[in-house]
PDB file of C-alpha atoms and ligand atoms in Angstrom:
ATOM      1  CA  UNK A   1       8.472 148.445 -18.918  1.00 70.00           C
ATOM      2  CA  UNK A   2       9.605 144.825 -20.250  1.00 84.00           C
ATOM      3  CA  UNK A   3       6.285 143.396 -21.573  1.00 90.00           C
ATOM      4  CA  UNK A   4       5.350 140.112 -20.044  1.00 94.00           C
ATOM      5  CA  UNK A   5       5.843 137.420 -22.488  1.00 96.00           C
ATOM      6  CA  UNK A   6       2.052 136.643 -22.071  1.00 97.00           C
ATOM      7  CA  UNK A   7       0.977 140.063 -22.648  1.00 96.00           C
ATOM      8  CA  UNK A   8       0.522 139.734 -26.635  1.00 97.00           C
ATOM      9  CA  UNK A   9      -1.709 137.006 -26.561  1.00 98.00           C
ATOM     10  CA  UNK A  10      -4.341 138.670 -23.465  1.00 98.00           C
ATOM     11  CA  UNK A  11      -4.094 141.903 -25.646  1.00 97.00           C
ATOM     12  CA  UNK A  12      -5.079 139.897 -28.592  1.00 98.00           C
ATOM     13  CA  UNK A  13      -7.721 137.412 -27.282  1.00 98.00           C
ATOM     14  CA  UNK A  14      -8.986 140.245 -24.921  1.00 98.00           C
ATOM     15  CA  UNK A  15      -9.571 142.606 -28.097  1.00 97.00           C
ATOM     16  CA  UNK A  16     -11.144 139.396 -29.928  1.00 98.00           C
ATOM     17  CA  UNK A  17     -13.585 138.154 -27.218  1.00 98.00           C
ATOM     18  CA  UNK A  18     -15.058 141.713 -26.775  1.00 97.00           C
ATOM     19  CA  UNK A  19     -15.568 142.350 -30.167  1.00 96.00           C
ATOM     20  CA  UNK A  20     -17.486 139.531 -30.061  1.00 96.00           C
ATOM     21  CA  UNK A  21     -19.587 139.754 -27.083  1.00 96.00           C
ATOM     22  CA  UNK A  22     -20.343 143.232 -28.318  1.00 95.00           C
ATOM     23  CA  UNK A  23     -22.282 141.609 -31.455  1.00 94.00           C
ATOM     24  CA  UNK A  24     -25.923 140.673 -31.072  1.00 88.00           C
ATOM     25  CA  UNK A  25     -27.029 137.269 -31.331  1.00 87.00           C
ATOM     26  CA  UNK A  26     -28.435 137.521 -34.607  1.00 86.00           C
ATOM     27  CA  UNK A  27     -24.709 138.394 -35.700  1.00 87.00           C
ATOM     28  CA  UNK A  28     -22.827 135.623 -33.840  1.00 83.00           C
ATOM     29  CA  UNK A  29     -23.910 133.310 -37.116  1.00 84.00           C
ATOM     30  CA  UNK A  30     -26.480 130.541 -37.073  1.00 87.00           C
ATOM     31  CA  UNK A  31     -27.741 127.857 -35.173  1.00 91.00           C
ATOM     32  CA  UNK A  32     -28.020 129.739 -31.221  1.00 95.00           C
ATOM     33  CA  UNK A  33     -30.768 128.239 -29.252  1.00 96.00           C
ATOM     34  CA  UNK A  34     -32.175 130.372 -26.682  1.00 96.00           C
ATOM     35  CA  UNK A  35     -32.082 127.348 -23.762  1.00 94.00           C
ATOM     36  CA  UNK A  36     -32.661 129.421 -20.603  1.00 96.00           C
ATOM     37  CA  UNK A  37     -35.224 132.442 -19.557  1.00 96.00           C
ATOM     38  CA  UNK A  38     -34.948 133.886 -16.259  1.00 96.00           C
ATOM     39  CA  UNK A  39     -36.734 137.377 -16.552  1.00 96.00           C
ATOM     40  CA  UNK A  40     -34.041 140.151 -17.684  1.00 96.00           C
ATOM     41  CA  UNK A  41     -31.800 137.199 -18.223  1.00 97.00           C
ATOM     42  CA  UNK A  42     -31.381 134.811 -21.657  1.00 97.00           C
ATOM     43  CA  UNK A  43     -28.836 132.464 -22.297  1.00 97.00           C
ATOM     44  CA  UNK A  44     -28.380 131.026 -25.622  1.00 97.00           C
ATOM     45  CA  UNK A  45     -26.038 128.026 -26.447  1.00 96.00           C
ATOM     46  CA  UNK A  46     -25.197 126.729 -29.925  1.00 96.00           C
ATOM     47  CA  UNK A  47     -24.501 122.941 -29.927  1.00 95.00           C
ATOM     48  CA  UNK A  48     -21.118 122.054 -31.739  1.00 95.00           C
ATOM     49  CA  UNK A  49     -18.831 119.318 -30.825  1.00 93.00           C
ATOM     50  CA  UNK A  50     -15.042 118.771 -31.675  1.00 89.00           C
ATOM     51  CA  UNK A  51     -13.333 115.349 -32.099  1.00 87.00           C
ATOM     52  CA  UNK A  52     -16.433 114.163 -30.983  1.00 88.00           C
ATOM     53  CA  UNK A  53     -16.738 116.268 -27.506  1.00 91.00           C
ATOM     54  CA  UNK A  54     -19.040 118.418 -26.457  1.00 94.00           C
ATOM     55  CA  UNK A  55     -17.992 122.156 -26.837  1.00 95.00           C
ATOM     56  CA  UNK A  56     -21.175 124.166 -27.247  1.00 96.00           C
ATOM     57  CA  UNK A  57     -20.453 127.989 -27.059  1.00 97.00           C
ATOM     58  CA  UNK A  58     -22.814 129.926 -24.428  1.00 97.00           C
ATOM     59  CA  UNK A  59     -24.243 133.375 -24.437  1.00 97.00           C
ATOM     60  CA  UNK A  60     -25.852 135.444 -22.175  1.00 98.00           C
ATOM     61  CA  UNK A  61     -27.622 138.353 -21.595  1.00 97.00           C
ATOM     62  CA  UNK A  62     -28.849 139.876 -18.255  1.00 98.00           C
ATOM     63  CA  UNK A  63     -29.184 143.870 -17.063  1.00 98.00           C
ATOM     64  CA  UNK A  64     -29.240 143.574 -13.561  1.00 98.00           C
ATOM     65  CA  UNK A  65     -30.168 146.858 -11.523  1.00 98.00           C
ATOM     66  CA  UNK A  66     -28.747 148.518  -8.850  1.00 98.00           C
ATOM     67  CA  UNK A  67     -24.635 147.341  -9.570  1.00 98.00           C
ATOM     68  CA  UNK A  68     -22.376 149.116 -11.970  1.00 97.00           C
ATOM     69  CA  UNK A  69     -20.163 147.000 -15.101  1.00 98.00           C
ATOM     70  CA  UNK A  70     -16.889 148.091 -12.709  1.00 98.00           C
ATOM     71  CA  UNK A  71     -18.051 146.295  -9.794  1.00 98.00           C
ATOM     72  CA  UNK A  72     -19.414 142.762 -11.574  1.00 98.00           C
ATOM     73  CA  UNK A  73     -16.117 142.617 -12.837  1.00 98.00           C
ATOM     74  CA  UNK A  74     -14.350 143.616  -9.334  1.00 98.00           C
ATOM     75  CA  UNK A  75     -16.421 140.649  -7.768  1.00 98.00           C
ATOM     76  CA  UNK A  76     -15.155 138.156 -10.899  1.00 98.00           C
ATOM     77  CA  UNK A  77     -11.627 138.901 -11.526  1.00 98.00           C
ATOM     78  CA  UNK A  78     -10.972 139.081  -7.554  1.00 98.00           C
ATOM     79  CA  UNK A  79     -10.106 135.731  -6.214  1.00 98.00           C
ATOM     80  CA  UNK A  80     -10.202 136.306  -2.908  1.00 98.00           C
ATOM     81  CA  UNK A  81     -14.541 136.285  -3.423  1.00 98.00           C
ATOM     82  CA  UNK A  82     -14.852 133.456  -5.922  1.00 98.00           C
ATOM     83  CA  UNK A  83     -15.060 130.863  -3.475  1.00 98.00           C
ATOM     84  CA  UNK A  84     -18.624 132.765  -2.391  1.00 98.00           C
ATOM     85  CA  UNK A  85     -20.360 132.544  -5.705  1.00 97.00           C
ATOM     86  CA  UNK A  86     -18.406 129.308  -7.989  1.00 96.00           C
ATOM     87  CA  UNK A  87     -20.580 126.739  -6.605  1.00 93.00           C
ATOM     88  CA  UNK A  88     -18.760 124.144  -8.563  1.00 94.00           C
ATOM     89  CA  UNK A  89     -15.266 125.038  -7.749  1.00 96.00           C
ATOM     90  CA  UNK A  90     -13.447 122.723  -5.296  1.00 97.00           C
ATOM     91  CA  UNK A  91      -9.919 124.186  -5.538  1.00 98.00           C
ATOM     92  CA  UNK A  92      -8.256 127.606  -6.524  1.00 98.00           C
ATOM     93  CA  UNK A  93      -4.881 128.549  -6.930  1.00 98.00           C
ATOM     94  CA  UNK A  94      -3.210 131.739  -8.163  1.00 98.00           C
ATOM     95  CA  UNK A  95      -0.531 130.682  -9.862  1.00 98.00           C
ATOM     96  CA  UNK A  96       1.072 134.053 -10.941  1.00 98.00           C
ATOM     97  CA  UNK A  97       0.115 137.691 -10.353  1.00 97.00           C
ATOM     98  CA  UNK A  98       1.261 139.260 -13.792  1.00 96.00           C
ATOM     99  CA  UNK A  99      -0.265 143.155 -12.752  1.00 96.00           C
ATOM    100  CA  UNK A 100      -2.691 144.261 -10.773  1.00 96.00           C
ATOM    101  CA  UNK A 101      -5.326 143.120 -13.608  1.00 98.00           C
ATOM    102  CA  UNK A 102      -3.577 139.763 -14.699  1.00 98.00           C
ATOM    103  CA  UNK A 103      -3.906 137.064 -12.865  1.00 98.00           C
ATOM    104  CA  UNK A 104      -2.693 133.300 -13.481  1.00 98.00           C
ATOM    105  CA  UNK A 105      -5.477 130.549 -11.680  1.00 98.00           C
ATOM    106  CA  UNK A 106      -5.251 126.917 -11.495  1.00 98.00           C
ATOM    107  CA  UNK A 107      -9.033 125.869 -10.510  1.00 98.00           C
ATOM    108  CA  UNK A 108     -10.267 122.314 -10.119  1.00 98.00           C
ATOM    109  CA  UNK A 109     -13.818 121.945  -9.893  1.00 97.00           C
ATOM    110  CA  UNK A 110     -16.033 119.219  -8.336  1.00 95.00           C
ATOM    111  CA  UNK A 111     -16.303 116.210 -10.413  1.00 94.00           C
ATOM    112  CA  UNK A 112     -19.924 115.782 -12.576  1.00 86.00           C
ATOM    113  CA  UNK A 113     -20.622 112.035 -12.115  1.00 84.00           C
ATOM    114  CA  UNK A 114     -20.059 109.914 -14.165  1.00 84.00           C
ATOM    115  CA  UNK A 115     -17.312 112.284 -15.805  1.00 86.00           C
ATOM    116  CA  UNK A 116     -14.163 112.389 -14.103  1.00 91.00           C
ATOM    117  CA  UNK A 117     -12.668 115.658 -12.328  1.00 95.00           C
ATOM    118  CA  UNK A 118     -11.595 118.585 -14.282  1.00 96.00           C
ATOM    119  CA  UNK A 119      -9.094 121.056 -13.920  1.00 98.00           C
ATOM    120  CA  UNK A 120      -8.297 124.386 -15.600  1.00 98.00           C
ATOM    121  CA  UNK A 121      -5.462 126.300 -15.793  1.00 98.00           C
ATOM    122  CA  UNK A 122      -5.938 130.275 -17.269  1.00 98.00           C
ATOM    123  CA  UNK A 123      -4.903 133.646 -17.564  1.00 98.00           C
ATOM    124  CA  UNK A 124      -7.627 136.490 -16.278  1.00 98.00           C
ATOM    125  CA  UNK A 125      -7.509 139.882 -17.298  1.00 98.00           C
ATOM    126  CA  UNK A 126      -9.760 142.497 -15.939  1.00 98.00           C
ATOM    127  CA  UNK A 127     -10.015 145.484 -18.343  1.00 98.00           C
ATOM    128  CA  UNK A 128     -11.859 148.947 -18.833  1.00 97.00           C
ATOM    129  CA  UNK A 129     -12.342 149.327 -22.846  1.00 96.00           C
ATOM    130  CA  UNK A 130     -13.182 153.382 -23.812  1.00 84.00           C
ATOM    131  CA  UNK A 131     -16.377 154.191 -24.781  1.00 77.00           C
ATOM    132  CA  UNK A 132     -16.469 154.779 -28.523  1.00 69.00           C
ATOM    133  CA  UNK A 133     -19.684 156.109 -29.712  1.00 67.00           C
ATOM    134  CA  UNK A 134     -20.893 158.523 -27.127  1.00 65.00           C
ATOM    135  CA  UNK A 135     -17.942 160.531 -25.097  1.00 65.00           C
ATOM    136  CA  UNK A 136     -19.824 161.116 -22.037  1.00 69.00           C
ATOM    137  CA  UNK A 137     -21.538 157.281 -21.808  1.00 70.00           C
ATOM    138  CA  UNK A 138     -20.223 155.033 -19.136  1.00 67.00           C
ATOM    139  CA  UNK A 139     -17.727 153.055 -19.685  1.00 77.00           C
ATOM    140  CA  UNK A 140     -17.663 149.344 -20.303  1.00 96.00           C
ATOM    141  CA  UNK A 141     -16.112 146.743 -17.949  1.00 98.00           C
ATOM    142  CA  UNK A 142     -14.389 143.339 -19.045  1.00 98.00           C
ATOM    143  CA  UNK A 143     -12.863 140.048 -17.801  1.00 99.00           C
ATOM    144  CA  UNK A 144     -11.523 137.750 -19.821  1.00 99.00           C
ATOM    145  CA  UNK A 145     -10.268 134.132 -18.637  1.00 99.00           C
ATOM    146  CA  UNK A 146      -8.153 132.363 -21.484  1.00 98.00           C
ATOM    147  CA  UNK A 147      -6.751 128.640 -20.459  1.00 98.00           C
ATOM    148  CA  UNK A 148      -3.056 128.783 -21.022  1.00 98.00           C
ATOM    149  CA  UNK A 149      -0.049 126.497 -20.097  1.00 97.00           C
ATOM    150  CA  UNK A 150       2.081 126.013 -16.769  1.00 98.00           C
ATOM    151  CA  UNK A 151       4.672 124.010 -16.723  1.00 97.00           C
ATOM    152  CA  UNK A 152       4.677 123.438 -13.055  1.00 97.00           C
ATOM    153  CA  UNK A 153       1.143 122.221 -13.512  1.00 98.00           C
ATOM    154  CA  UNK A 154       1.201 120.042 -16.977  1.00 98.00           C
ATOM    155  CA  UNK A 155      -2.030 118.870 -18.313  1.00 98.00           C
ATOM    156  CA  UNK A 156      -3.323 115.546 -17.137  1.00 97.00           C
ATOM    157  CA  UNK A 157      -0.298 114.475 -15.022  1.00 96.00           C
ATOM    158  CA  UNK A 158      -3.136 114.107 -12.146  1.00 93.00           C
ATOM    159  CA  UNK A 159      -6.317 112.452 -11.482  1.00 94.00           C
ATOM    160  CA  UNK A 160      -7.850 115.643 -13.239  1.00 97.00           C
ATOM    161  CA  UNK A 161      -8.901 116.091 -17.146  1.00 97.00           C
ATOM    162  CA  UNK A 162      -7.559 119.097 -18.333  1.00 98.00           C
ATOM    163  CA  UNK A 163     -10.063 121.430 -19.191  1.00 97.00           C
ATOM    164  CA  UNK A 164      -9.692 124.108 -21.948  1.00 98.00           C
ATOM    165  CA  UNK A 165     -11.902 127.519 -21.824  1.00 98.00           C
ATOM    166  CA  UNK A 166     -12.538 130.822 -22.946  1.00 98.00           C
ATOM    167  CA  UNK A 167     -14.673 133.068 -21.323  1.00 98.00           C
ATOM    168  CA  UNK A 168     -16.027 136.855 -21.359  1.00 98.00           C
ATOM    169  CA  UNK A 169     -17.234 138.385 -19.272  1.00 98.00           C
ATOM    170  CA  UNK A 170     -18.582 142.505 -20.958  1.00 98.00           C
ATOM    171  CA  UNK A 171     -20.239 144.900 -18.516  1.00 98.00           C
ATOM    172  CA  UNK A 172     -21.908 148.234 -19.829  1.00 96.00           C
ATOM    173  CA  UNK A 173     -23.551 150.379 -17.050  1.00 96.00           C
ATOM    174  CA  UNK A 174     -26.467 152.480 -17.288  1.00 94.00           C
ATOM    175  CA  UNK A 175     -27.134 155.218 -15.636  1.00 94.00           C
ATOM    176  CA  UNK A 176     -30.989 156.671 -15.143  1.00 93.00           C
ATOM    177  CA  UNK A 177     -30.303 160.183 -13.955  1.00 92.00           C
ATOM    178  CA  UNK A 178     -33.221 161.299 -11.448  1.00 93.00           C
ATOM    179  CA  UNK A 179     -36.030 164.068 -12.862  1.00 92.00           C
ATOM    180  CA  UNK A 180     -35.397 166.000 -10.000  1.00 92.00           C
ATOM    181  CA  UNK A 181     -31.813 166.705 -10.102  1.00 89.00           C
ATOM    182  CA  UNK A 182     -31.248 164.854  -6.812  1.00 94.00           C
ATOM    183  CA  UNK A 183     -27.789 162.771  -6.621  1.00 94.00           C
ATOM    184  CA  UNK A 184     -27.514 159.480  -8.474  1.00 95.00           C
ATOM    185  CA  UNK A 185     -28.477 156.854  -6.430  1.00 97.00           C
ATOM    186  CA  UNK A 186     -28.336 152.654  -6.441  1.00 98.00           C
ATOM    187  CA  UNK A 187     -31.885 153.281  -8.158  1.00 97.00           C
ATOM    188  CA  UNK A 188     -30.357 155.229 -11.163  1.00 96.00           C
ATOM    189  CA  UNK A 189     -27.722 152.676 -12.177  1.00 96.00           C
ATOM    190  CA  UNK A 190     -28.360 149.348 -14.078  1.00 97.00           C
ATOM    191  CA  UNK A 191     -25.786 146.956 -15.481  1.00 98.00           C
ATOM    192  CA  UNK A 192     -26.110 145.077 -19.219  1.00 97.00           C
ATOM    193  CA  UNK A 193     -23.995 142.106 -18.483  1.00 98.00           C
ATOM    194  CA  UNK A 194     -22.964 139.854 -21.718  1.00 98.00           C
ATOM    195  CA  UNK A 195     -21.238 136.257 -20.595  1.00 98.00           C
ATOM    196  CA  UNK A 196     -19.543 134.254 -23.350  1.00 98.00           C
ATOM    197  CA  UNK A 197     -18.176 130.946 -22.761  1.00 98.00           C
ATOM    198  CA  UNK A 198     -16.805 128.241 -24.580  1.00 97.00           C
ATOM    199  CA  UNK A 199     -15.293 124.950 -23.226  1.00 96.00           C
ATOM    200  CA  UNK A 200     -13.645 122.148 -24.155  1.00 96.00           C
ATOM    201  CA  UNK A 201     -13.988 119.125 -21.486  1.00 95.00           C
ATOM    202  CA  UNK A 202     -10.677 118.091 -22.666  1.00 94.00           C
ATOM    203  CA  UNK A 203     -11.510 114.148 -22.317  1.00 87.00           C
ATOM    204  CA  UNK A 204     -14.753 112.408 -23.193  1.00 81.00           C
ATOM    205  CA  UNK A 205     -17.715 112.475 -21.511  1.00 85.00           C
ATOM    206  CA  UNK A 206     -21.119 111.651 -22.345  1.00 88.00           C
ATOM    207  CA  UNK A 207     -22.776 114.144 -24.606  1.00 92.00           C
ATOM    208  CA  UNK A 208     -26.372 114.237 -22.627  1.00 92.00           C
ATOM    209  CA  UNK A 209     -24.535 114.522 -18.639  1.00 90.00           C
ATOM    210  CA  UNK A 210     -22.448 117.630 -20.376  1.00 92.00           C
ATOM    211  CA  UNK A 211     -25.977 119.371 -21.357  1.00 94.00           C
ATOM    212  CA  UNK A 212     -27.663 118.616 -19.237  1.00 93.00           C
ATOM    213  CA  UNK A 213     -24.250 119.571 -16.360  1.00 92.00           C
ATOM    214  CA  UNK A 214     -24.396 123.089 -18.809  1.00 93.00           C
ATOM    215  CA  UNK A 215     -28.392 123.561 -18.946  1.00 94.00           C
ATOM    216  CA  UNK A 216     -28.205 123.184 -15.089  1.00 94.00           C
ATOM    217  CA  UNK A 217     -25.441 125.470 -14.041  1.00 94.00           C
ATOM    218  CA  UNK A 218     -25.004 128.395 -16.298  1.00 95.00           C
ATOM    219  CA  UNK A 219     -28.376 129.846 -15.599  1.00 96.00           C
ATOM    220  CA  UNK A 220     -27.569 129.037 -11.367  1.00 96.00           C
ATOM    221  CA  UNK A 221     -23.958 130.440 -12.071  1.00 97.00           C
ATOM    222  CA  UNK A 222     -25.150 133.490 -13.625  1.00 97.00           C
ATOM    223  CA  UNK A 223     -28.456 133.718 -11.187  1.00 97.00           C
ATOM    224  CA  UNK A 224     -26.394 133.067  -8.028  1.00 97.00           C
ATOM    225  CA  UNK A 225     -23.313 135.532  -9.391  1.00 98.00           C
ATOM    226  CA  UNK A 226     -25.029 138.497  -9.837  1.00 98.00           C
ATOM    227  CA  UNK A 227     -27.432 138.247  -6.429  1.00 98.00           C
ATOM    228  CA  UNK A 228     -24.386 138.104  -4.728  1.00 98.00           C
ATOM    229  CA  UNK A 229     -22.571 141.109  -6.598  1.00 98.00           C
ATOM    230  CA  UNK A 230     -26.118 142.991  -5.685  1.00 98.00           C
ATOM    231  CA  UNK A 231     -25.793 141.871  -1.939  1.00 98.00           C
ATOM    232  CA  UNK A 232     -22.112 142.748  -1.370  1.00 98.00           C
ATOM    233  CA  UNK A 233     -22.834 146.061  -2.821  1.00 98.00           C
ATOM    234  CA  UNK A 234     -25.959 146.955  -1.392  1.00 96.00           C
ATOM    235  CA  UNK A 235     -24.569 149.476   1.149  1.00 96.00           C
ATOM    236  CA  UNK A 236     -21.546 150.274  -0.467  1.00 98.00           C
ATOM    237  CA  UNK A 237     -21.321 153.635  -2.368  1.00 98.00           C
ATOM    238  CA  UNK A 238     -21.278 153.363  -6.022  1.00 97.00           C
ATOM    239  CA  UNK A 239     -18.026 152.788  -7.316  1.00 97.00           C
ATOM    240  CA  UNK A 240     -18.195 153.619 -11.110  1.00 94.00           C
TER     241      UNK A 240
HETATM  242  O1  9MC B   1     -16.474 131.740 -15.930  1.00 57.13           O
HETATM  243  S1  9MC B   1     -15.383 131.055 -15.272  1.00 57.13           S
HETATM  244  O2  9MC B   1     -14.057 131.325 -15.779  1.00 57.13           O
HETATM  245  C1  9MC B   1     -15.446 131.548 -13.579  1.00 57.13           C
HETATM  246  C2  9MC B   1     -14.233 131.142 -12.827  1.00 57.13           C
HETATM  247  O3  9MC B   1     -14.477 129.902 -12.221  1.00 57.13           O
HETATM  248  C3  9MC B   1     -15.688 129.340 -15.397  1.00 57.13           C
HETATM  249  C4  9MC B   1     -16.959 128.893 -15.671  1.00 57.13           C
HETATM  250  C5  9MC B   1     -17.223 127.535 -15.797  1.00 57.13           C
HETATM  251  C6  9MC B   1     -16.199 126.604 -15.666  1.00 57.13           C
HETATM  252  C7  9MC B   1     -16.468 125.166 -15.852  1.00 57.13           C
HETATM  253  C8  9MC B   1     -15.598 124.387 -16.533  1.00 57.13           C
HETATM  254  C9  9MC B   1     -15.914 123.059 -16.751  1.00 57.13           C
HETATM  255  C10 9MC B   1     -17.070 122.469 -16.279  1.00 57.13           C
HETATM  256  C11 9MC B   1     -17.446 121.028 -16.565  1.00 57.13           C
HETATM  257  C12 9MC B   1     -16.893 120.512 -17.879  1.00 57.13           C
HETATM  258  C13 9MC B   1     -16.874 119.017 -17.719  1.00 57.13           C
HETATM  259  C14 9MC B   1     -17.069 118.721 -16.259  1.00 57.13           C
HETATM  260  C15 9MC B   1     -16.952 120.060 -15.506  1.00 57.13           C
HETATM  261  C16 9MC B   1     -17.910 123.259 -15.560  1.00 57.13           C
HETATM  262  C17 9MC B   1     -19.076 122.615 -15.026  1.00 57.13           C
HETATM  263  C18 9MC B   1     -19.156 122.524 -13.560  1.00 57.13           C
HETATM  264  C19 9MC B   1     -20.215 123.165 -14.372  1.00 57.13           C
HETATM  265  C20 9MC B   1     -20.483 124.585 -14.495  1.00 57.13           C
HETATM  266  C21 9MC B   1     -21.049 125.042 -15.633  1.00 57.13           C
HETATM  267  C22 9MC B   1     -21.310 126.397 -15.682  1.00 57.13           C
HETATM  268  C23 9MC B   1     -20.974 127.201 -14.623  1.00 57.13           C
HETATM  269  C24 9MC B   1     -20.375 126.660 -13.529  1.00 57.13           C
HETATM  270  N1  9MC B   1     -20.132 125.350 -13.467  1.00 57.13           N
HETATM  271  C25 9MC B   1     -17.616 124.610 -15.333  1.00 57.13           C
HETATM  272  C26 9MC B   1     -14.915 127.073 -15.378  1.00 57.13           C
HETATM  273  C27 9MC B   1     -14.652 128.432 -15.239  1.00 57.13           C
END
């Protein structure tokens, strides 16, 4: 089939971004701060800035039960839900349906006083990477969202800052097989979810609001994601 002329760079960036969520903290280098503690989950930020901006990469770690890696990453990738759980989202549009696991958004989200609105324009991609080490594991899930150009859509042409991110999101499910031989249930299965982000606010704005903005919502975003994955799937049967 004629390759899309995006398809290169997901491959590549995909590939990259799970190689690195797959690496322990201790491995990602120096300098991550663990910021946020919410029982099973930890999020870790580094603080770095570029010309001058804040751009601190995230990290984050939660194993939520009861949910498997293939459904998180249903629930993200799918647009027609992230209007439940993106608190901060005002407006999302899909720009382009590449396949039926490539997706092109435009999103703006709700402005952060005193900052001024922000938009984001990015590719998704919603994978299932083989499981290496051991054959018979479960697999791992993966969504990656990469900001990329549209020309019908040009950066800053609005009343919105162009925003520039890349984000991963790695799902590896567990699965606790009952003693007694009885079929897997809801109980069995667990889900080690790994979130990466970085992002570039793409215009200035004040060092402390984007911390404190970042300290505030990642740990809700994450919280507030994952109860809802838990809640839509509840009574559904397990889709692996
Ligand atoms: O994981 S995703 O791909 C999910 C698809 O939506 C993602 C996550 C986060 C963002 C984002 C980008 C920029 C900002 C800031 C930067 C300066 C002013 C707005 C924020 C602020 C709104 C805060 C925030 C932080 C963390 C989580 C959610 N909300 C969030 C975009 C996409």
């Amino acid at each position: 089939a004629v390759q899309h002329p995006l398809w290169p760079e997901v491959d590549r960036v995909v590939k990259q971004q799970v190689t690195m969520a797959k690496m322990g903290i201790g491995e990602c280098g120096t300098g991550w701060q663990l910021f946020a503690e919410d029982g099973e989950m930890k999020m870790y930020r580094r603080e770095e800035e570029v010309d001058g901006m804040v751009v601190d990469p995230l990290k984050a770690v939660h194993v939520v039960k009861g949910i498997t890696g293939h459904e998180v990453c249903n629930y993200f990738f799918n647009p027609k839900y992230r209007y439940d759980w993106e608190t901060t989202l005002e407006h999302m549009t899909v720009l382009e349906t590449i396949s039926d696991d490539t997706m092109v958004f435009l999103q703006t989200h709700k402005r952060i006083w005193p900052a001024s609105q922000r938009d984001v324009v990015f590719w998704s991609h919603m994978r299932k990477l083989p499981n290496g080490q051991d054959r018979d594991g479960p697999d791992m899930w993966t969504v990656v969202n990469n900001s990329t150009e549209s020309s019908e859509h040009p950066a800053n042409a609005g009343k919105c800052v162009r925003i520039y991110l890349t984000v991963c999101l790695l799902c590896q499910t567990r699965v606790h097989p009952p003693k007694d031989g009885t079929p897997i249930s809801r109980d069995n299965v667990s889900c080690k979810i790994t979130y990466c982000s970085v992002v570039n606010p793409g215009g200035w704005a004040p060092a402390s609001v984007l911390r404190a903005v970042y300290k505030r919502e990642y740990p809700k975003f994450l919280k507030r994601f994952t109860a809802y994955v838990v809640n839509q799937t509840k009574n559904q049967p397990i889709l692996f």
